[in-house]
Amino acid sequence: MRPQRLLSVLLALSTLVIAPVAAGSASGPLATCGPSPDAGTLGIGDPYYPRFGNGGYDVQHYDLAIRYGPGTNHLRGVATIAAQTTQALSCFSLDLVRLNVSAITVNGDPATWSRTHHELMITPATPLGSGADLTVVVSYEGFPKGFVIPSLDAVSGFIRTADGVVVAGEPEAATAWFPVNDHPTDRASYTFAITVPNAYQVVANGVPESEDAQGNWTTHVWQAHDPMASYLATFDVGEWTIRTRVTSTGLPVIDAIDPDVLRRVRASVRREPEILSFLESKFGPYPFESAGGIFPDTRRLGFALETQTRPIYARYFFPHGDSVIVHELAHQWFGDLVSVHRWQDIWLNEGFATYAEWLWREHEGLGTPRQTSKAIWRAIPARSPFWDVVIGDPGVENLFDGAVYTRGAMTLQALRDEVGDDAFWSILHTWTQTYGFDTGSTDAFIALAEQVSGQDLGDLFDVWLFAPNRPPASAVTGSGVVSAPPVATEHAISWLRSFDRHSAP
Ligand code: TRP
Ligand code: ZN
């Protein structure tokens, strides 16, 4: 599918989509960094991305001191990583792609290391005990590059722009710019001390702390106190206008807007506090220290991403961007607060964020989520390849297929129809309370839904998440069928016309 077409599909069905980043492939036992039994593994055990993350330790905090020249794309960094071992370790690894390492210390002592394409394997001078504090300092430099999204011919991860850089990618971004335990199961807080030429501004996750000019360069410090998954970490260099508001509940909303898109994005940005309070009314209190968004000018950015506290938005979403803002802010609960346990659980992110868009449509008078769901079910013929994607285990190739978004949201509507409103909202609230600041799996979600509702939901989830075909009509009609008013149906169907045209075999 050509990018333009894919984009129109995205716009049609939910707000976004993007093709997956190339995966590794491995089976059998996880490789380790060395021969001895106390060597750490080179992957966390995610079947889709066997090399992502590492075994044997748990990071609490990344302190990233980075000097970046947008003109040359040269990056020099010192990453101070505070962790704890979860087993005795004679060696362990971090994930890092391309950049050159010049020095490493472990607990203050020089360490030795070796590299593969994705792994930085470190041997400390003295082996580490289990449950020990581990401070790793890695000095590195080089010319970061993004990851190509093959089907889109687009770059993600580290995206250079005319004005600087935008850092956004999923599932892979962090390894392009710092050594990291790159999997959502190892969540940490971050300090970003980013030094750039004086003419540039910097935005990152969390809250700004200080700016300190030294000659022609200024160091911008941002703190992300709330622990987050590594793919959600971002720093962005550009010509930002940074605007801060405080909502009626005292939440700072910090937006970084390229002046060249200000007119385009203004109306949607203005609605952020309203959207946040709408989402709070559905999902419970906003979970983090701040909110906002990053609005670059570049056409090289072809998507939006739910970077924690401060999502990044491509310019093409605007001026009709309210829905994508709903989507990315909903991810703050579903994706960021509760992260995927394995990447195959992705429908727990994208289905929920899409469902939030359907709730917002209702709020805007465009039909209930049940009407939206039914209209989509009717509009996509049973023979469409849309229904082939098994969203509970979509495979790396289909990780961000439109079905993960749309069928994911339909799954939630089917659940809601089955258990009723009270149990449905209670399931969502219990989910964020139980798995917040942690990861959640599809199995855990099903178990929790059954526990809260007291119902056996095995068939429902089998049909929606694991069957490679269109669920039967009875699966979308629920019990109290309400037929969609023409306006809502017409809306949903006009989206799907464009979807169907592009995806027909
Ligand atoms: N998670 C993003 C969203 O729906 C979309 C996305 C998928 C993405 N893959 C990506 C963004 C790769 C950037 C890079 O909000
Ligand atoms: Zn999303």
XYZ file of C-alpha atoms and ligand atoms in Angstrom:
521
model
C 0.000 0.000 0.000
C 1.376 3.414 -0.884
C 1.817 5.835 1.989
C -0.908 8.151 0.771
C -3.388 5.335 0.584
C -2.372 3.926 3.911
C -2.772 7.322 5.422
C -6.257 7.717 4.087
C -7.157 4.344 5.491
C -5.847 5.472 8.783
C -7.732 8.639 8.738
C -10.766 6.663 7.854
C -10.740 4.002 10.481
C -9.127 5.434 13.446
C -6.602 7.988 13.459
C -3.409 6.272 12.708
C -1.406 3.440 11.603
C 2.009 2.526 10.782
C 3.772 -0.497 9.518
C 5.879 -2.529 11.900
C 9.586 -2.190 12.287
C 11.583 -5.225 11.230
C 11.733 -7.915 13.846
C 14.410 -10.253 14.907
C 13.642 -13.888 14.838
C 14.726 -16.520 17.242
C 13.376 -19.557 18.881
C 14.586 -21.855 21.588
C 16.380 -20.673 24.701
C 17.414 -17.053 24.954
C 21.003 -16.286 24.086
C 23.136 -14.890 26.873
C 26.060 -12.480 26.986
C 28.515 -15.137 28.120
C 29.056 -18.816 28.776
C 28.721 -18.864 32.547
C 25.394 -19.644 34.248
C 25.263 -16.145 35.735
C 25.352 -14.377 32.354
C 22.362 -12.125 31.586
C 20.115 -12.896 28.605
C 20.220 -10.868 25.373
C 16.448 -10.522 25.239
C 13.598 -10.267 27.687
C 11.723 -13.159 26.037
C 9.310 -11.292 23.778
C 8.413 -13.679 20.943
C 7.942 -10.867 18.397
C 11.222 -9.108 19.213
C 13.527 -11.677 20.805
C 16.462 -9.281 21.159
C 14.531 -6.436 22.785
C 15.267 -5.893 26.468
C 17.723 -7.929 28.496
C 17.610 -10.292 31.452
C 19.286 -10.037 34.838
C 18.652 -6.472 35.962
C 15.965 -3.865 36.383
C 16.561 -0.170 35.591
C 15.171 2.506 37.919
C 16.520 5.658 36.288
C 18.265 6.887 33.138
C 20.224 10.117 33.402
C 20.968 11.138 29.815
C 23.448 13.981 29.287
C 23.425 14.586 25.552
C 25.079 17.160 23.339
C 23.479 17.316 19.911
C 24.334 19.455 16.888
C 21.375 19.571 14.522
C 23.552 20.810 11.653
C 25.967 17.868 11.777
C 23.648 15.302 13.415
C 26.494 14.514 15.789
C 25.413 13.265 19.193
C 27.649 12.807 22.201
C 26.136 11.234 25.282
C 26.853 10.105 28.782
C 24.156 7.738 30.021
C 24.124 7.034 33.750
C 21.886 4.061 34.370
C 20.781 3.201 37.902
C 19.599 -0.384 38.161
C 19.382 -3.381 40.428
C 20.450 -6.874 39.574
C 17.771 -9.559 39.703
C 20.326 -12.394 39.637
C 24.066 -12.824 40.052
C 25.708 -11.440 36.890
C 29.121 -12.046 35.388
C 28.006 -10.025 32.358
C 24.868 -8.294 31.135
C 23.780 -6.393 28.064
C 22.075 -3.179 27.030
C 20.422 -2.491 23.671
C 22.133 0.075 21.433
C 22.285 0.413 17.659
C 25.124 2.024 15.674
C 26.542 4.591 18.106
C 30.185 4.187 19.180
C 30.973 3.473 22.796
C 34.143 5.045 24.196
C 34.043 4.132 27.899
C 31.967 2.160 30.376
C 32.122 1.989 34.134
C 30.115 -0.333 36.355
C 29.793 0.824 39.965
C 32.706 3.183 39.336
C 35.128 0.627 37.904
C 36.071 0.411 34.235
C 34.328 -2.454 32.444
C 34.971 -4.202 29.134
C 32.407 -4.648 26.388
C 31.664 -6.108 22.986
C 29.016 -5.314 20.395
C 26.589 -6.904 17.994
C 24.176 -4.982 15.786
C 21.687 -4.598 18.639
C 23.506 -5.584 21.855
C 26.105 -3.864 23.997
C 27.478 -6.696 26.138
C 29.237 -5.536 29.275
C 31.551 -7.452 31.576
C 32.138 -5.719 34.906
C 35.579 -5.919 36.514
C 34.055 -7.921 39.352
C 30.939 -10.105 39.046
C 27.767 -8.735 40.624
C 25.673 -10.417 43.281
C 21.922 -10.786 43.086
C 19.827 -7.851 44.326
C 22.820 -5.512 44.105
C 22.770 -1.860 43.122
C 24.184 -1.405 39.676
C 25.291 1.936 38.255
C 26.416 1.822 34.652
C 27.933 4.871 32.985
C 28.255 4.644 29.212
C 30.045 7.339 27.194
C 29.142 7.227 23.522
C 28.928 9.291 20.357
C 28.029 9.098 16.731
C 25.496 9.990 14.073
C 22.102 8.558 15.007
C 19.862 7.174 12.315
C 16.213 6.258 12.337
C 14.641 2.933 11.503
C 12.993 2.526 8.142
C 9.381 1.404 8.068
C 9.585 -0.690 4.893
C 5.995 -0.630 3.649
C 5.780 3.109 4.158
C 9.199 4.145 2.978
C 9.164 6.339 6.056
C 11.577 6.865 8.901
C 10.776 6.399 12.563
C 12.797 6.526 15.744
C 15.254 9.348 15.125
C 13.872 11.738 12.536
C 15.960 14.692 11.422
C 14.035 17.776 10.435
C 14.948 21.117 8.890
C 14.884 22.588 12.392
C 16.416 19.800 14.471
C 15.175 16.351 15.349
C 12.038 14.510 16.387
C 12.427 11.270 18.351
C 9.450 8.922 17.992
C 9.131 5.267 17.142
C 7.304 2.128 18.171
C 8.348 -0.430 19.142
C 11.846 0.806 18.416
C 13.233 4.283 19.025
C 15.343 4.372 22.167
C 18.228 2.263 20.817
C 18.895 4.950 18.208
C 19.998 7.435 20.868
C 20.913 5.797 24.191
C 21.911 2.429 25.679
C 18.722 0.982 27.109
C 16.917 -2.063 28.411
C 14.492 -1.678 25.542
C 11.245 -3.351 26.547
C 8.069 -2.051 28.235
C 8.530 -4.548 31.084
C 11.434 -2.439 32.397
C 9.982 0.956 33.215
C 12.172 3.768 34.584
C 12.239 7.506 35.300
C 14.432 9.812 33.208
C 16.541 12.947 33.443
C 17.272 14.571 30.086
C 20.069 17.143 30.015
C 20.161 18.117 26.358
C 22.772 20.591 25.143
C 22.112 22.290 21.805
C 23.222 25.493 20.053
C 21.561 28.556 21.583
C 19.223 29.122 18.643
C 17.352 25.865 19.316
C 14.742 24.879 21.833
C 14.304 21.448 23.437
C 11.231 19.609 24.629
C 11.066 16.186 26.272
C 8.806 14.111 28.522
C 7.769 15.304 31.962
C 8.536 18.811 33.171
C 11.236 21.386 32.356
C 13.698 22.010 35.130
C 16.392 24.423 33.981
C 18.168 26.114 31.095
C 21.814 26.943 31.392
C 23.753 28.798 28.669
C 27.509 28.285 28.309
C 28.884 30.257 25.385
C 27.036 29.278 22.221
C 25.386 26.199 23.709
C 22.537 25.837 26.171
C 21.726 22.836 28.342
C 18.004 22.159 28.729
C 17.065 19.870 31.592
C 13.742 18.019 31.592
C 12.675 15.535 34.246
C 10.298 12.642 33.695
C 9.567 11.547 37.257
C 6.829 9.059 36.364
C 8.441 5.781 35.282
C 7.830 4.973 31.620
C 8.467 2.385 28.934
C 11.592 3.154 26.901
C 9.838 3.620 23.528
C 7.890 6.488 25.081
C 10.997 8.545 25.869
C 11.549 11.507 23.571
C 13.643 14.621 23.138
C 12.892 16.983 20.321
C 15.009 19.843 19.097
C 13.535 22.651 17.055
C 12.190 26.134 16.914
C 9.602 25.454 19.580
C 7.191 27.898 21.038
C 6.587 26.360 24.431
C 3.252 27.204 26.033
C 2.188 26.179 29.497
C -1.341 26.157 30.869
C -2.633 24.755 34.128
C -5.987 22.961 34.091
C -8.706 23.526 36.677
C -7.412 20.425 38.494
C -3.878 21.847 38.649
C -2.327 19.754 35.878
C 0.354 21.549 33.823
C -0.306 21.256 30.090
C 2.927 22.001 28.264
C 2.802 22.206 24.478
C 5.744 22.612 22.111
C 4.562 24.007 18.800
C 6.617 24.821 15.742
C 5.570 28.379 14.797
C 5.043 27.211 11.202
C 2.159 24.929 12.241
C 0.665 27.133 14.913
C -2.285 28.266 12.808
C -3.032 24.721 11.666
C -2.975 23.122 15.100
C -4.271 25.940 17.262
C -7.949 24.982 17.456
C -7.215 21.371 18.443
C -4.466 22.310 20.906
C -6.879 24.668 22.591
C -9.175 21.717 23.321
C -6.560 19.606 25.146
C -7.787 20.501 28.664
C -11.369 19.732 27.631
C -10.302 16.413 26.077
C -8.299 15.530 29.192
C -11.261 16.161 31.449
C -13.514 14.163 29.099
C -11.096 11.219 29.266
C -10.828 11.560 33.054
C -14.590 11.306 33.265
C -14.359 7.944 31.463
C -11.050 6.440 32.595
C -10.308 8.020 35.981
C -7.738 10.634 37.044
C -5.000 11.548 34.561
C -2.020 9.503 35.747
C 1.070 11.692 35.198
C 2.766 14.883 36.377
C 2.040 16.866 33.208
C 0.374 16.676 29.813
C 0.633 18.466 26.478
C 1.831 17.735 22.979
C 4.640 18.215 20.482
C 3.673 19.674 17.103
C 6.559 19.683 14.621
C 6.426 21.189 11.175
C 8.182 18.408 9.295
C 6.561 16.381 6.537
C 8.996 13.558 7.307
C 6.883 12.635 10.331
C 3.999 10.492 9.070
C 2.267 9.492 12.284
C 1.473 10.370 15.847
C 2.858 8.647 18.920
C 1.784 8.544 22.550
C 5.154 9.646 24.013
C 4.455 9.803 27.738
C 2.991 13.096 28.977
C 3.680 14.692 25.584
C 2.486 12.936 22.414
C 3.993 13.877 19.059
C 1.678 14.714 16.148
C 2.322 14.837 12.409
C 1.182 18.094 10.823
C -1.116 16.375 8.340
C -3.637 15.500 11.084
C -4.544 19.162 11.401
C -6.671 21.261 11.229
C -9.014 18.323 11.865
C -6.979 16.983 14.758
C -9.327 16.673 17.725
C -9.715 12.931 17.257
C -5.991 12.174 17.070
C -5.484 14.185 20.244
C -8.191 12.090 21.918
C -6.408 8.960 20.656
C -2.928 9.886 21.913
C -4.174 11.252 25.229
C -6.229 8.077 25.768
C -2.966 6.163 25.314
C -1.695 7.897 28.450
C -3.965 5.469 30.337
C -3.884 2.601 27.851
C -0.343 2.105 26.589
C 1.612 4.381 28.902
C 0.141 3.878 32.406
C -0.619 0.234 31.591
C 1.894 -0.952 28.994
C 1.888 -4.062 26.852
C 3.441 -7.078 28.542
C 4.441 -8.537 25.177
C 4.163 -6.700 21.876
C 1.446 -9.083 20.724
C -0.807 -7.442 23.351
C -0.883 -4.325 21.162
C -4.695 -4.319 20.805
C -4.779 -3.338 24.505
C -3.178 -0.061 23.364
C -4.679 0.606 19.965
C -8.139 -0.860 20.492
C -8.611 1.175 23.665
C -7.317 4.422 22.166
C -9.634 3.913 19.184
C -12.541 3.200 21.520
C -11.793 6.541 23.190
C -12.194 8.184 19.770
C -15.619 6.525 19.470
C -16.555 7.839 22.920
C -15.498 11.294 21.789
C -17.594 10.963 18.622
C -20.571 10.296 20.866
C -19.702 13.357 22.933
C -19.630 15.369 19.697
C -23.069 14.090 18.685
C -21.856 11.630 16.034
C -23.473 8.434 17.311
C -22.816 6.011 20.126
C -19.861 3.615 20.108
C -22.360 0.799 19.588
C -23.662 2.511 16.474
C -20.147 3.110 15.207
C -19.206 -0.506 15.822
C -22.292 -1.898 14.107
C -21.917 0.380 11.139
C -18.335 -0.738 10.654
C -19.282 -4.399 10.997
C -21.915 -3.965 8.302
C -19.718 -1.948 6.010
C -16.757 -4.338 5.845
C -17.774 -7.435 3.902
C -17.013 -10.822 5.425
C -14.588 -11.597 2.597
C -12.457 -8.515 3.299
C -8.888 -9.288 4.420
C -9.643 -6.915 7.269
C -11.217 -9.852 9.127
C -8.207 -12.148 8.630
C -6.056 -10.371 11.191
C -6.036 -12.185 14.528
C -5.683 -9.101 16.675
C -4.886 -11.038 19.872
C -1.701 -12.289 18.177
C -1.383 -10.267 14.962
C 2.253 -11.058 14.170
C 5.021 -8.536 13.664
C 3.858 -7.824 10.117
C 0.396 -6.788 11.263
C 1.304 -5.223 14.595
C -0.250 -1.897 13.592
C -2.742 -3.126 11.023
C -5.968 -1.137 10.927
C -7.772 -4.183 12.320
C -5.772 -3.970 15.550
C -7.250 -0.506 16.000
C -10.784 -0.951 14.720
C -11.528 -4.565 15.601
C -9.837 -3.850 18.950
C -12.379 -1.111 19.643
C -15.204 -3.367 18.397
C -14.030 -5.998 20.892
C -14.482 -3.508 23.713
C -17.967 -2.649 22.481
C -18.832 -6.357 22.326
C -17.572 -6.717 25.894
C -19.634 -3.724 26.975
C -22.756 -5.130 25.317
C -22.191 -8.461 27.035
C -21.450 -7.332 30.601
C -23.399 -4.063 30.734
C -22.215 -0.527 31.426
C -21.528 -0.831 35.147
C -19.321 -3.889 34.834
C -17.644 -2.495 31.709
C -16.495 0.731 33.354
C -15.557 -1.151 36.470
C -13.367 -3.467 34.363
C -11.568 -0.510 32.788
C -11.028 1.234 36.126
C -9.879 -1.954 37.844
C -7.520 -2.574 34.928
C -5.690 0.755 35.290
C -5.662 0.472 39.081
C -4.292 -3.074 39.051
C -1.815 -2.815 36.192
C -0.953 0.907 36.284
C 2.804 1.643 36.211
C 3.202 -1.934 35.104
C 2.434 -4.134 32.118
C -0.765 -5.994 31.353
C -1.347 -8.958 29.038
C -4.365 -10.054 27.025
C -4.777 -13.072 29.318
C -4.742 -10.825 32.373
C -7.367 -8.571 30.806
C -9.664 -11.478 30.025
C -9.234 -12.876 33.544
C -9.992 -9.495 35.076
C -13.064 -8.970 32.878
C -14.405 -12.358 33.931
C -13.681 -11.702 37.570
C -15.313 -8.265 37.651
C -18.359 -9.305 35.606
C -18.723 -12.769 37.106
C -19.324 -14.046 33.564
C -17.567 -16.589 31.400
C -16.218 -14.479 28.544
C -14.066 -17.113 26.864
C -16.232 -17.376 23.748
C -16.545 -13.637 23.332
C -12.793 -13.053 23.406
C -12.113 -16.098 21.218
C -14.422 -14.762 18.554
C -13.129 -11.202 18.656
C -9.422 -11.653 19.380
C -8.467 -15.051 18.039
C -10.735 -16.049 15.141
C -9.509 -15.115 11.634
C -12.903 -14.143 10.299
C -15.789 -11.739 10.767
C -17.647 -12.359 14.027
C -21.284 -13.316 13.427
C -24.000 -10.674 13.398
C -25.080 -11.774 16.860
C -21.666 -10.681 18.152
C -22.356 -7.035 17.346
C -26.039 -6.722 17.999
C -25.804 -7.268 21.739
C -29.021 -7.549 23.655
C -30.629 -4.118 23.604
C -30.252 -3.377 19.913
C -30.653 0.240 18.983
C -30.558 0.978 15.303
C -28.176 3.705 14.282
C -29.638 7.036 13.303
C -28.854 7.742 9.647
C -26.334 10.410 10.392
C -24.113 8.154 12.508
C -24.328 5.284 10.067
C -23.584 7.527 7.166
C -20.491 8.822 8.912
C -19.114 5.420 9.698
C -19.875 4.133 6.249
C -18.274 6.985 4.428
C -15.063 6.185 6.307
C -15.335 2.616 5.355
C -15.955 3.254 1.714
C -12.486 4.572 1.459
C -11.181 1.724 3.573
C -12.789 -0.898 1.437
C -11.617 0.603 -1.810
C -8.030 0.539 -0.669
C -7.981 -2.838 0.976
C -9.981 -4.888 -1.491
C -7.793 -7.675 -2.886
N 1.092 3.908 18.459
C 0.928 4.936 17.470
C -0.508 5.388 17.641
O -1.419 4.721 17.223
C 1.149 4.568 16.046
C 2.409 3.900 15.659
C 2.554 2.619 15.349
C 3.669 4.463 15.457
N 3.838 2.346 14.969
C 4.532 3.455 15.024
C 4.175 5.716 15.614
C 5.873 3.663 14.725
C 5.505 5.921 15.345
C 6.328 4.922 14.891
O -0.792 6.330 18.284
Zn -2.498 4.479 18.900
